[in-house]
PDB file of C-alpha atoms and ligand atoms in Angstrom:
ATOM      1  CA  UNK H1435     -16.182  15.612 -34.565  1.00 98.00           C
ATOM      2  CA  UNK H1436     -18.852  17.121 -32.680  1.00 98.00           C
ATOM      3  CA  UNK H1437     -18.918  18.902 -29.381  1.00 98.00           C
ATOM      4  CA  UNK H1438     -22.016  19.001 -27.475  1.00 98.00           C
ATOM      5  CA  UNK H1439     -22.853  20.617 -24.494  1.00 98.00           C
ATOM      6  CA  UNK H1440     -26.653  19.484 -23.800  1.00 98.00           C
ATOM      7  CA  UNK H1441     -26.667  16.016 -21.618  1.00 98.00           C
ATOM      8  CA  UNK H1442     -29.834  15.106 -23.382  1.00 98.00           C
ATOM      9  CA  UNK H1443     -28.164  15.298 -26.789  1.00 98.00           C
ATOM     10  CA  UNK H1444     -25.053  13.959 -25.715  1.00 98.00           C
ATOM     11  CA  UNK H1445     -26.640  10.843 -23.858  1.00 98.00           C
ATOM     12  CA  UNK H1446     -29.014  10.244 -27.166  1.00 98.00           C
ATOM     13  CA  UNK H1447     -25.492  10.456 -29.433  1.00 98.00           C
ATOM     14  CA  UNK H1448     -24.239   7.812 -27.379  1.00 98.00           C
ATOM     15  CA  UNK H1449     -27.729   5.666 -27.128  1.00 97.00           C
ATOM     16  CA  UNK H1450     -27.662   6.102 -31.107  1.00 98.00           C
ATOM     17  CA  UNK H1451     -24.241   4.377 -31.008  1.00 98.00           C
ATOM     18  CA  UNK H1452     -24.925   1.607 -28.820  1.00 97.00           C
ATOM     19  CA  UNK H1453     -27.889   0.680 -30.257  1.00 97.00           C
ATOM     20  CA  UNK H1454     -25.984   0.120 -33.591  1.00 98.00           C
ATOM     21  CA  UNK H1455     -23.971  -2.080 -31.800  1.00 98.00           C
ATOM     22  CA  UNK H1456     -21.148   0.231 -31.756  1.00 98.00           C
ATOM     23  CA  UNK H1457     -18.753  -0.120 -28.695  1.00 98.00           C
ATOM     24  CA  UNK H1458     -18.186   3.688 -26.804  1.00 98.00           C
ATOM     25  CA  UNK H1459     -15.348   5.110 -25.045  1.00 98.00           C
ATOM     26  CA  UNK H1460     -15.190   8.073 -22.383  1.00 98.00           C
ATOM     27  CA  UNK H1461     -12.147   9.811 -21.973  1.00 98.00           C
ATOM     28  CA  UNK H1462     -12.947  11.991 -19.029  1.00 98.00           C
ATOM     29  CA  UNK H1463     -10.932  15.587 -18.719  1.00 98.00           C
ATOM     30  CA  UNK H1464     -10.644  19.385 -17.356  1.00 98.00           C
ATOM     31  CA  UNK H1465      -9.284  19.979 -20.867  1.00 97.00           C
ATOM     32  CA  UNK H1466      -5.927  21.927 -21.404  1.00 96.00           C
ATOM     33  CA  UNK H1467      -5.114  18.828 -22.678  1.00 96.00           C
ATOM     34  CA  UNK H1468      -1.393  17.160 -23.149  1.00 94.00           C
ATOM     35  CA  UNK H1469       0.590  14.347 -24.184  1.00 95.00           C
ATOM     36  CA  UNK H1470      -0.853  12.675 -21.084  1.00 95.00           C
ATOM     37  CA  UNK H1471      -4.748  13.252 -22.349  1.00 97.00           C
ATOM     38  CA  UNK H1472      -3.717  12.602 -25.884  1.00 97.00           C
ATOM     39  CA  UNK H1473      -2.206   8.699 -24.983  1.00 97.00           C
ATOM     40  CA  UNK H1474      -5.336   7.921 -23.157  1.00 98.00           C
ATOM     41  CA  UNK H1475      -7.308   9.308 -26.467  1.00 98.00           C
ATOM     42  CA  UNK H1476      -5.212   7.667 -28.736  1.00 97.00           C
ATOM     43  CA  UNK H1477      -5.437   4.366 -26.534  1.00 98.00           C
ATOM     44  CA  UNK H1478      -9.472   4.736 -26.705  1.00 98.00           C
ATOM     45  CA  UNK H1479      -9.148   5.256 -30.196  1.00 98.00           C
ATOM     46  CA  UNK H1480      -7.181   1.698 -30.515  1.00 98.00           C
ATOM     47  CA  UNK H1481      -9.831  -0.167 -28.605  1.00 98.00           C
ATOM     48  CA  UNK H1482     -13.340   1.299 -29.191  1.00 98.00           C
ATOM     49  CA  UNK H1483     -15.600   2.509 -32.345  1.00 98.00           C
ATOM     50  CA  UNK H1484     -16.415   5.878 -30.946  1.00 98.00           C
ATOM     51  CA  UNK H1485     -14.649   7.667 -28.683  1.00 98.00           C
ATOM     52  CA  UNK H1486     -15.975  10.602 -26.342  1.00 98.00           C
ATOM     53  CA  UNK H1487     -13.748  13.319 -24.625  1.00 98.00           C
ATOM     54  CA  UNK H1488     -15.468  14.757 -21.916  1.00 98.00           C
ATOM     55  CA  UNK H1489     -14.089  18.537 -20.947  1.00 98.00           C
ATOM     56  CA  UNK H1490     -15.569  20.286 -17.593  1.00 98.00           C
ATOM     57  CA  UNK H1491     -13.375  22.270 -15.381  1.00 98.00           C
ATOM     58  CA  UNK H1492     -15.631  20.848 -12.188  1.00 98.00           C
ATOM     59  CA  UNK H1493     -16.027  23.339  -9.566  1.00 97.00           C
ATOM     60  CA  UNK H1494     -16.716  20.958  -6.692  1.00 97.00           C
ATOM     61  CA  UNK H1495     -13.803  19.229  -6.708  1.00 97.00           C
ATOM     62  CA  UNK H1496     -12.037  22.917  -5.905  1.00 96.00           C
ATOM     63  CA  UNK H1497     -11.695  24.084  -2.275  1.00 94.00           C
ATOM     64  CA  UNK H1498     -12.394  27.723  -1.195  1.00 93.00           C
ATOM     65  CA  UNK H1499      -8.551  28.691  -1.624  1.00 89.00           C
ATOM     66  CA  UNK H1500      -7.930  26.697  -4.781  1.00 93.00           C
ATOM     67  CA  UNK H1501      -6.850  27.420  -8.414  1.00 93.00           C
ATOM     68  CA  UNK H1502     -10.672  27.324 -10.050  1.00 96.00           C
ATOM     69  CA  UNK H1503     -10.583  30.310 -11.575  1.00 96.00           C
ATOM     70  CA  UNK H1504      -6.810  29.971 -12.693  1.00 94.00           C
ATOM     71  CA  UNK H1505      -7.169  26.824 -14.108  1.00 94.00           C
ATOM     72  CA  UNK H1506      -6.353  26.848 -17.713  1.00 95.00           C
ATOM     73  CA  UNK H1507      -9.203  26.975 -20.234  1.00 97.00           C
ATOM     74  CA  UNK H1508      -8.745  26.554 -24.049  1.00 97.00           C
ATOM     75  CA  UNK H1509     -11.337  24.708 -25.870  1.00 98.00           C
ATOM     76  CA  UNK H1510     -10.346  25.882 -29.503  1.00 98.00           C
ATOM     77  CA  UNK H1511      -7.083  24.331 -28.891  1.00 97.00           C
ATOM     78  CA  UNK H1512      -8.423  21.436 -26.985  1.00 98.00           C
ATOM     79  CA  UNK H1513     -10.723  20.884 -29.783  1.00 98.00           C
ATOM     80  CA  UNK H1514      -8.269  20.839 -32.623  1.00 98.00           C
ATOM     81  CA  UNK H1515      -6.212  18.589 -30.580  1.00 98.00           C
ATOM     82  CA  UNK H1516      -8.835  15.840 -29.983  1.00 98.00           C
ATOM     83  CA  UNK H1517      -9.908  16.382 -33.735  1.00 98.00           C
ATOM     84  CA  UNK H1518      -6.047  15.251 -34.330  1.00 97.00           C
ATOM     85  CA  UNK H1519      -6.565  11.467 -31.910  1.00 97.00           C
ATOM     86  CA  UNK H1520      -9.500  11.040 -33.830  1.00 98.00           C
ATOM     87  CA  UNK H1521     -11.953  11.919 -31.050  1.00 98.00           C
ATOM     88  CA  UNK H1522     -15.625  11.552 -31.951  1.00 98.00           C
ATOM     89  CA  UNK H1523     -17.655  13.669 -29.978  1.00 98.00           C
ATOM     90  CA  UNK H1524     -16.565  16.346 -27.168  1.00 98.00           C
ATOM     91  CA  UNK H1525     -19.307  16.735 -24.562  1.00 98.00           C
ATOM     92  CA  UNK H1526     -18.457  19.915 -22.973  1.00 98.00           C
ATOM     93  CA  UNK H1527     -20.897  21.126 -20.783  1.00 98.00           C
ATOM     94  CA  UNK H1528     -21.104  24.420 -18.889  1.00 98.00           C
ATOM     95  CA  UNK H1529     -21.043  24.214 -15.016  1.00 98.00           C
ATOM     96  CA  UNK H1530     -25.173  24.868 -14.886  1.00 98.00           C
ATOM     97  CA  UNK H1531     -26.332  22.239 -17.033  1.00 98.00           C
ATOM     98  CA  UNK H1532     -24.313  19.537 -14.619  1.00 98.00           C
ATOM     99  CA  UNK H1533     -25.520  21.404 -11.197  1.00 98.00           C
ATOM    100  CA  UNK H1534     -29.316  22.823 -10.728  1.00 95.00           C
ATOM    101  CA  UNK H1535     -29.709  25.573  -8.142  1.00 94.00           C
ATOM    102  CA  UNK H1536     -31.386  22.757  -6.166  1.00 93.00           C
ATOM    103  CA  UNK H1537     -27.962  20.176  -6.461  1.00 96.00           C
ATOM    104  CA  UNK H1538     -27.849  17.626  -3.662  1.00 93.00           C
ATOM    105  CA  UNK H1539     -26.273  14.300  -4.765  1.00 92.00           C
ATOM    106  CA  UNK H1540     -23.621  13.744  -4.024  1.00 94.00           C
ATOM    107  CA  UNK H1541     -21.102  10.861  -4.167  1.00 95.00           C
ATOM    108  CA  UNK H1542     -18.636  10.115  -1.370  1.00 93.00           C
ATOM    109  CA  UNK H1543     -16.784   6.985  -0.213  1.00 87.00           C
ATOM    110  CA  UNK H1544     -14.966   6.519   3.219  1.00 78.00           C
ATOM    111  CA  UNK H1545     -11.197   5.525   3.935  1.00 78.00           C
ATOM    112  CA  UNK H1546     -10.227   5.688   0.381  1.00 85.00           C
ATOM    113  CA  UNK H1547     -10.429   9.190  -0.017  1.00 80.00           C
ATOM    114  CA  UNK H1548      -8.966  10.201   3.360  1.00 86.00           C
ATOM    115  CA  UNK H1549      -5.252  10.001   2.691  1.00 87.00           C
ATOM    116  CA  UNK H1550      -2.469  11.420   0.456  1.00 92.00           C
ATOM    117  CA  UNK H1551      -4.464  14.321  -1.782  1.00 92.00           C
ATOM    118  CA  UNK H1552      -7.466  13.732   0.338  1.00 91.00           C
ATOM    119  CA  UNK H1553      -6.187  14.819   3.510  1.00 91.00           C
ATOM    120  CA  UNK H1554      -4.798  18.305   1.829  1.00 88.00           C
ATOM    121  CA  UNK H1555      -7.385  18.874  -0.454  1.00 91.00           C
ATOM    122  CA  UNK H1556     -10.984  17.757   1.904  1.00 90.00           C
ATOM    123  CA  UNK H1557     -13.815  18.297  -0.856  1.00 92.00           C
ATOM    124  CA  UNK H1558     -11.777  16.822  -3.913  1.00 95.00           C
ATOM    125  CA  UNK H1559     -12.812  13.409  -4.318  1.00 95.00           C
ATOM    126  CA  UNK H1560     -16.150  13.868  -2.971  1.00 96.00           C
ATOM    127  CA  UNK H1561     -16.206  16.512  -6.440  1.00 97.00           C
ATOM    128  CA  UNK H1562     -14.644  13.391  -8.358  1.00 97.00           C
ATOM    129  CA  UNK H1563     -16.796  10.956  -7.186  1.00 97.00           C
ATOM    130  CA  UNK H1564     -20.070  12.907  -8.059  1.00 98.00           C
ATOM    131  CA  UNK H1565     -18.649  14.093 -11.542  1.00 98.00           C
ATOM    132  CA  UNK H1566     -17.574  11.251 -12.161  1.00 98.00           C
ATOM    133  CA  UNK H1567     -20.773   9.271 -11.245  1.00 98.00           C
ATOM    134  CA  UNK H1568     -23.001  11.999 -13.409  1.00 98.00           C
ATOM    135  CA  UNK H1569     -20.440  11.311 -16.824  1.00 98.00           C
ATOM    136  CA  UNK H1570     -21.069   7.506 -16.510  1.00 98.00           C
ATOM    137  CA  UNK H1571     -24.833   8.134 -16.797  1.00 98.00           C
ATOM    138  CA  UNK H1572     -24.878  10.262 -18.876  1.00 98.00           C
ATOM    139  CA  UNK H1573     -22.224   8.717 -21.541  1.00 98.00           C
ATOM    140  CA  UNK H1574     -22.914   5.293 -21.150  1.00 97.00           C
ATOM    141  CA  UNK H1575     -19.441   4.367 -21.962  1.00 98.00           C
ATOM    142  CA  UNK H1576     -18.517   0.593 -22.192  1.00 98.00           C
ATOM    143  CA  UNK H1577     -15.116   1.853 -21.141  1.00 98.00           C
ATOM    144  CA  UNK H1578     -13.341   5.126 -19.377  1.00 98.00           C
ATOM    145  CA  UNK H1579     -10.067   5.693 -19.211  1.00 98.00           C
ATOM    146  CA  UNK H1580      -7.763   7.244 -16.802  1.00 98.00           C
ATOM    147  CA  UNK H1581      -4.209   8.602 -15.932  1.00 97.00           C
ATOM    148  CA  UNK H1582      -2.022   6.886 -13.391  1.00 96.00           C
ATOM    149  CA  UNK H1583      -0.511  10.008 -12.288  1.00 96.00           C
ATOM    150  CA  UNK H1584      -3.998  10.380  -9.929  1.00 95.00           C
ATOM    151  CA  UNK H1585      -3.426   7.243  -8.837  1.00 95.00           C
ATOM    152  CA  UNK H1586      -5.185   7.586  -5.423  1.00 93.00           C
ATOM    153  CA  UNK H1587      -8.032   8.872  -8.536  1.00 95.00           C
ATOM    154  CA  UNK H1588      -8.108   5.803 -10.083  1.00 95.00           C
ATOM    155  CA  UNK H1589      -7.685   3.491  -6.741  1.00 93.00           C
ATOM    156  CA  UNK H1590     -11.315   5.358  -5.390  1.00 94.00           C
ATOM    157  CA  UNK H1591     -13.336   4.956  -9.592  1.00 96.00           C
ATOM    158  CA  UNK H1592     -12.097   1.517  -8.906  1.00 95.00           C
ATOM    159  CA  UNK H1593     -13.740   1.010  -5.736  1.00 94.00           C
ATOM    160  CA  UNK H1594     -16.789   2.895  -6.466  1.00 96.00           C
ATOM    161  CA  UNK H1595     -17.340   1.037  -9.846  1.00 97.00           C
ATOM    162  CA  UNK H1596     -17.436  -2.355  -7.836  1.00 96.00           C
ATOM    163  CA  UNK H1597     -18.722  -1.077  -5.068  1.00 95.00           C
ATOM    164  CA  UNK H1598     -21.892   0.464  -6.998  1.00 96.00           C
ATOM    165  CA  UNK H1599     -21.827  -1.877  -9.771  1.00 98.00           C
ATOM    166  CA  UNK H1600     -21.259   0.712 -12.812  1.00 98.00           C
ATOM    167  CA  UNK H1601     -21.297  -1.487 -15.906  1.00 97.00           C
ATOM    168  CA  UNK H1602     -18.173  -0.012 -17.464  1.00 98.00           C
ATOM    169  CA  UNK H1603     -14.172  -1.491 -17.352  1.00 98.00           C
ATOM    170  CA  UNK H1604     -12.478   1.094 -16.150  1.00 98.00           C
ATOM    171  CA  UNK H1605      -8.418   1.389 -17.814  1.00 98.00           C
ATOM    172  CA  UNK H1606      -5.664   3.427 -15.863  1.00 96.00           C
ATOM    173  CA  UNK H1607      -3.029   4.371 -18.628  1.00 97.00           C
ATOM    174  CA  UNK H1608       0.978   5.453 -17.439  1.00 96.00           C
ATOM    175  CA  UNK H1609       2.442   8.899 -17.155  1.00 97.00           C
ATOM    176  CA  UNK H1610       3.472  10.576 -20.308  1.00 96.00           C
ATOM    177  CA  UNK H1611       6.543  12.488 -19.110  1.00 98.00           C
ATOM    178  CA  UNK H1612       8.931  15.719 -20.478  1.00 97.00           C
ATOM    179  CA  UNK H1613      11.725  14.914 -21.536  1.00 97.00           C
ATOM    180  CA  UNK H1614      13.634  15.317 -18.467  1.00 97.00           C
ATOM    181  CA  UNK H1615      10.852  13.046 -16.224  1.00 98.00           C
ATOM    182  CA  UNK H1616       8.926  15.675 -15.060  1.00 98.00           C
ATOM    183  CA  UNK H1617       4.964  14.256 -15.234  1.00 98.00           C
ATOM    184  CA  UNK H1618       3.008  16.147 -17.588  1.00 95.00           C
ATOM    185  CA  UNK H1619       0.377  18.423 -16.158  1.00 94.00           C
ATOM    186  CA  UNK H1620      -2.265  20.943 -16.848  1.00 90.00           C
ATOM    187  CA  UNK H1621      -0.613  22.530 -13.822  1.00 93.00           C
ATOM    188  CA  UNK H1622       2.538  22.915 -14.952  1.00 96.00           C
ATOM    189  CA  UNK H1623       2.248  25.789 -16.649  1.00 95.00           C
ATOM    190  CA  UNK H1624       1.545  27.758 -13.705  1.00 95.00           C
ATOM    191  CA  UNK H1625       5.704  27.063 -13.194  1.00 98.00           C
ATOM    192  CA  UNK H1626       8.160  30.117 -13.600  1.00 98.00           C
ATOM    193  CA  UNK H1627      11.524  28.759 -15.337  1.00 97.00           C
ATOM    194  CA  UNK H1628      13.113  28.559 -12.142  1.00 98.00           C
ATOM    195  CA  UNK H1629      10.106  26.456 -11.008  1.00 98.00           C
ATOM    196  CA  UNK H1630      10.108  24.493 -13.949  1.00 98.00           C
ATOM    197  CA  UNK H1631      14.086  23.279 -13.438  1.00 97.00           C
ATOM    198  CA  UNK H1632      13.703  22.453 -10.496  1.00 98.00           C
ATOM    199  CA  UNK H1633       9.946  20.297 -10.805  1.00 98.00           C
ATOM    200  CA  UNK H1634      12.292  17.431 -11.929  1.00 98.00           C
ATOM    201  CA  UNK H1635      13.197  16.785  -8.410  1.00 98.00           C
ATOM    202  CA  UNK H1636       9.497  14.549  -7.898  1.00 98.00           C
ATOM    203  CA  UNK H1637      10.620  12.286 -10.423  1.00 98.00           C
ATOM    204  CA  UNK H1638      14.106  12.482  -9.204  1.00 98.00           C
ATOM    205  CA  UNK H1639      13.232  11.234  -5.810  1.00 98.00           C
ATOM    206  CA  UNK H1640      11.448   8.735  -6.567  1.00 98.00           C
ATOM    207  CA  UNK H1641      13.699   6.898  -9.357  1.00 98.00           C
ATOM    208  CA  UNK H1642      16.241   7.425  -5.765  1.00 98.00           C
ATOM    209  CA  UNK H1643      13.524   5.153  -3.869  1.00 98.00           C
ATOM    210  CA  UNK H1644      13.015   2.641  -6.772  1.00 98.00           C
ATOM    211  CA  UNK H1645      16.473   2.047  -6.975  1.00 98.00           C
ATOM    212  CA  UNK H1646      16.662   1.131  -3.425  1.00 98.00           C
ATOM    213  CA  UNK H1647      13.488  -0.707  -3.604  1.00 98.00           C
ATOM    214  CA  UNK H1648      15.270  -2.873  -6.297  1.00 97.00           C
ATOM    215  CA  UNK H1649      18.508  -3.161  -4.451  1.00 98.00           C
ATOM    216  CA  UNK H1650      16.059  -4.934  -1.766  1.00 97.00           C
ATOM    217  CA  UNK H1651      14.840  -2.303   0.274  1.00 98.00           C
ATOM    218  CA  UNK H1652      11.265  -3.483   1.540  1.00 97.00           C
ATOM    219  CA  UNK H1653      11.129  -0.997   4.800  1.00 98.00           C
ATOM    220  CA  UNK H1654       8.786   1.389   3.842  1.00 98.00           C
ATOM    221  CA  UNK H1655       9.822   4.399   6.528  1.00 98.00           C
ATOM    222  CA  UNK H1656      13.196   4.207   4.696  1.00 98.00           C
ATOM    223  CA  UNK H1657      11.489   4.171   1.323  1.00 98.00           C
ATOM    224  CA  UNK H1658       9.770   7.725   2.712  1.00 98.00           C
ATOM    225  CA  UNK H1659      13.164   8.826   4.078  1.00 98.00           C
ATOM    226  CA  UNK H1660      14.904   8.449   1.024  1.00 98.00           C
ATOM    227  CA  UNK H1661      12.499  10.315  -1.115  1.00 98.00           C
ATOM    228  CA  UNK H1662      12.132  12.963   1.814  1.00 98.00           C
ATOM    229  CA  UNK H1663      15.857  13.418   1.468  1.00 98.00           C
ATOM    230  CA  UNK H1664      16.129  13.741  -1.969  1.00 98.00           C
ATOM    231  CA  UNK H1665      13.118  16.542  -1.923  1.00 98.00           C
ATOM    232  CA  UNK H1666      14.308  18.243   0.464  1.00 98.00           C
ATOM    233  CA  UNK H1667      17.989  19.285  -1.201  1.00 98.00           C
ATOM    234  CA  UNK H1668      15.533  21.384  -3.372  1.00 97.00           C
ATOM    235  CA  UNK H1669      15.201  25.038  -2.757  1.00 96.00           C
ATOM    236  CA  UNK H1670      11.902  25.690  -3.967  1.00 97.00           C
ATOM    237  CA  UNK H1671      10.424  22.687  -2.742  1.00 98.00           C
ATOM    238  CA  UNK H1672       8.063  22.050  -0.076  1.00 98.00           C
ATOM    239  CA  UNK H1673       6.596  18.929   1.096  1.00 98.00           C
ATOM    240  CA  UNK H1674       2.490  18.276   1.251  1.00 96.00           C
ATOM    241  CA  UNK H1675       3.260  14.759   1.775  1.00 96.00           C
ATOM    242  CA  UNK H1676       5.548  11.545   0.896  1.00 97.00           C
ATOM    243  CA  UNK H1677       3.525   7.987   1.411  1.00 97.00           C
ATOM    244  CA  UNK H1678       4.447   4.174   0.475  1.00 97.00           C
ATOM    245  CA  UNK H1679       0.467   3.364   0.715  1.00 96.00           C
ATOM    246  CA  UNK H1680      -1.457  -0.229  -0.688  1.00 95.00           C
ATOM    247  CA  UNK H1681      -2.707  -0.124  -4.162  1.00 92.00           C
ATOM    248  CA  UNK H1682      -5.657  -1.820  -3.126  1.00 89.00           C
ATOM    249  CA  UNK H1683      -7.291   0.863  -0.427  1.00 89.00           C
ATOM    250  CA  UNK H1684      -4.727   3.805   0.189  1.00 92.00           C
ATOM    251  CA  UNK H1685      -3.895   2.760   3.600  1.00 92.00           C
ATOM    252  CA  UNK H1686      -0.068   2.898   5.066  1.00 94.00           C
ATOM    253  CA  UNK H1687       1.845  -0.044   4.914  1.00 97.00           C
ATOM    254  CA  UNK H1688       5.352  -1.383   6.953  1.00 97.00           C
ATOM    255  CA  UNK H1689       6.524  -3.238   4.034  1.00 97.00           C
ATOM    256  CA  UNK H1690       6.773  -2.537   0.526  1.00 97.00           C
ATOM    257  CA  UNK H1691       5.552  -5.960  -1.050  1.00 96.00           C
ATOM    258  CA  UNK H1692       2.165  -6.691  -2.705  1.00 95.00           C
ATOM    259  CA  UNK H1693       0.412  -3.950  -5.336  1.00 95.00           C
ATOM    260  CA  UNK H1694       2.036  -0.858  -4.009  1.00 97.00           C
ATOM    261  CA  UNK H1695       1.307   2.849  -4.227  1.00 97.00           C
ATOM    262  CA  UNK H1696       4.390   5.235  -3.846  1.00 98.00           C
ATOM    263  CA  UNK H1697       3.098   8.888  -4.086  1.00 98.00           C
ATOM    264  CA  UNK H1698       4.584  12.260  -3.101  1.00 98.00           C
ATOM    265  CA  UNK H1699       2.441  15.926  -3.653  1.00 97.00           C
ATOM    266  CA  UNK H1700       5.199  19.020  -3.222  1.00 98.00           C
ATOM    267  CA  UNK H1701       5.156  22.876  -3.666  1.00 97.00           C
ATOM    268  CA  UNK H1702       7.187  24.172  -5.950  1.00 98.00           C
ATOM    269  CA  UNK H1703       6.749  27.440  -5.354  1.00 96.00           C
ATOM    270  CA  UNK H1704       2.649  27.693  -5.119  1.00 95.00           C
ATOM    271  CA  UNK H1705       2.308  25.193  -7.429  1.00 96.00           C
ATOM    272  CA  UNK H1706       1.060  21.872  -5.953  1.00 96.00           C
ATOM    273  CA  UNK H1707       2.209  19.146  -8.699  1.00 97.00           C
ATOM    274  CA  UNK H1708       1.986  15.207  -7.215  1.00 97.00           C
ATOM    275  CA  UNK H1709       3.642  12.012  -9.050  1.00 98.00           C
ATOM    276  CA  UNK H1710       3.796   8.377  -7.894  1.00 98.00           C
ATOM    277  CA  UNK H1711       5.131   5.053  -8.612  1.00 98.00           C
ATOM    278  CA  UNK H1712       2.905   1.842  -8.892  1.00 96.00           C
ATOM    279  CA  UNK H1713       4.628  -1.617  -8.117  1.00 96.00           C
ATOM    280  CA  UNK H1714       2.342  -4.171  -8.867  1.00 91.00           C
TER     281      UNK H1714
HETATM  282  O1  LIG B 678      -8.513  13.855 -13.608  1.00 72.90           O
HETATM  283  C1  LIG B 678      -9.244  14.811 -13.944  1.00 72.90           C
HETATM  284  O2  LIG B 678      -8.948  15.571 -14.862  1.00 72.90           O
HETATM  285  C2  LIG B 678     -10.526  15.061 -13.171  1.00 72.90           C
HETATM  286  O3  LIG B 678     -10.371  14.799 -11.811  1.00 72.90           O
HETATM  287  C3  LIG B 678     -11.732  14.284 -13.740  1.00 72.90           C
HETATM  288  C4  LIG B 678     -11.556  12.790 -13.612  1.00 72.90           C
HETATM  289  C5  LIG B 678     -11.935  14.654 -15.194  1.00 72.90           C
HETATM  290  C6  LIG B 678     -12.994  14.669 -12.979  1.00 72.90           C
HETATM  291  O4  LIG B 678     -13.267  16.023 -13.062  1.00 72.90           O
END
């Protein structure tokens, strides 16, 4: 495995590849990795000849008072674990190489990114979006694969790969959970124990609004209520926000029918974590 930090080399790797007809996947990451990086690797694995992890903690998709510097950082342990799903090449750039003094392109979409994590977090998606954009040039990836638990993530690549006609399939892969539901996370391991016991309640409250959704609920206010509820019999928890949105552009719905987003982001403690259900 090789880890490469020069875009030049990197994209002539990948060129190298291609050209011997060799099909390339990009796994794209902030590293830290987990279970949930390590099923998308091992799923790229399954389907592609080559498989590239990309690892860049990206400081524009950070606001002013967010966890950038915090954010966990481990390549020798991020290495050995991609070295373990059989990961070819790690491109792993530092912050200067992806952003000249003189950086002005950058990518941003309307209406998609307004709601749910857009609305709390203003500058994040426009920092995914241009990332983003810059890995698919420079590994040019026949596929890229992606987590559901950003769902409102993969909703706006999905847009902005049809909308700007990237040449690359994108595939979003489900949440790898703990044991006792809670999504897996980077972030998690800002949690303090007590934090930690009581994360579960995201999951919680939304297997509460499933259940009702089965038992024929389609109002999507009572959806919200019910999850609100269940959230709020948490003592450490604190609402950012609880939305039954469409799939298809992140915009509210009355009724929960059709491919539909359920997503809640909540404080436990000062830890922001989000989680979601998908009904397609
Ligand atoms: O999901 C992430 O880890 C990041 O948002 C991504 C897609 C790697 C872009 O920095």
């Amino acid at each position: 495995m090789k880890i490469l930090g020069s875009i030049q080399e990197t994209r002539n790797l990948v060129k190298e590849w291609k050209a011997q007809g060799l099909s390339v996947a990009l796994v794209p990451t902030m590293g830290y990795l987990h279970e949930g990086h390590k099923s998308l690797m091992e799923r790229a694995r399954k389907e592609n000849d080559k498989v590239v992890v990309s690892i860049f903690v990206n400081p524009m998709q950070f606001g002013p008072n967010e966890d950038l510097e915090a954010y966990p950082r481990d390549l020798n342990r991020d290495a050995k674990i991609c070295e373990a799903a059989g990961v070819d090449l790690i491109f792993h750039p530092e912050v200067s190489e992806m952003y000249g003094p003189d950086f002005h392109g950058f990518v941003d979409m309307t209406v998609l990114p307004e709601k749910l994590c857009g609305a709390s977090r203003p500058v994040h998606f426009k920092g995914v979006q241009t990332v983003v954009t810059k890995l698919f040039h420079i590994i040019p990836a026949q596929r890229a694969y992606f987590g559901q638990k950003d769902a409102q993530q993969l909703a706006i690549i999905r847009r902005m790969v049809i909308d700007l006609d990237f040449d690359i399939e994108i595939i979003g892969c489900p949440i790898i959970r703990e044991e006792d539901g809670l999504a897996k996370s980077s972030r998690n391991t800002y949690l303090s124990e007590e934090e930690r016991r009581q994360a579960v309640i995201l999951n919680e409250s939304l297997n509460d609004a499933m259940c009702a959704i089965e038992a024929g609920e389609k109002d999507a206010a009572k959806v919200k209520e019910i999850i609100t509820a269940k959230l709020n019999t948490c003592p450490l928890a604190k609402i950012d926000y609880v939305e039954v949105v469409s799939f298809d552009n992140i915009q509210p719905i009355e009724k929960v029918e059709g491919a539909v987003l359920i997503a809640i982001a909540v404080y436990i403690g000062t830890t922001r974590l989000i989680d979601n259900r998908i009904i397609m």
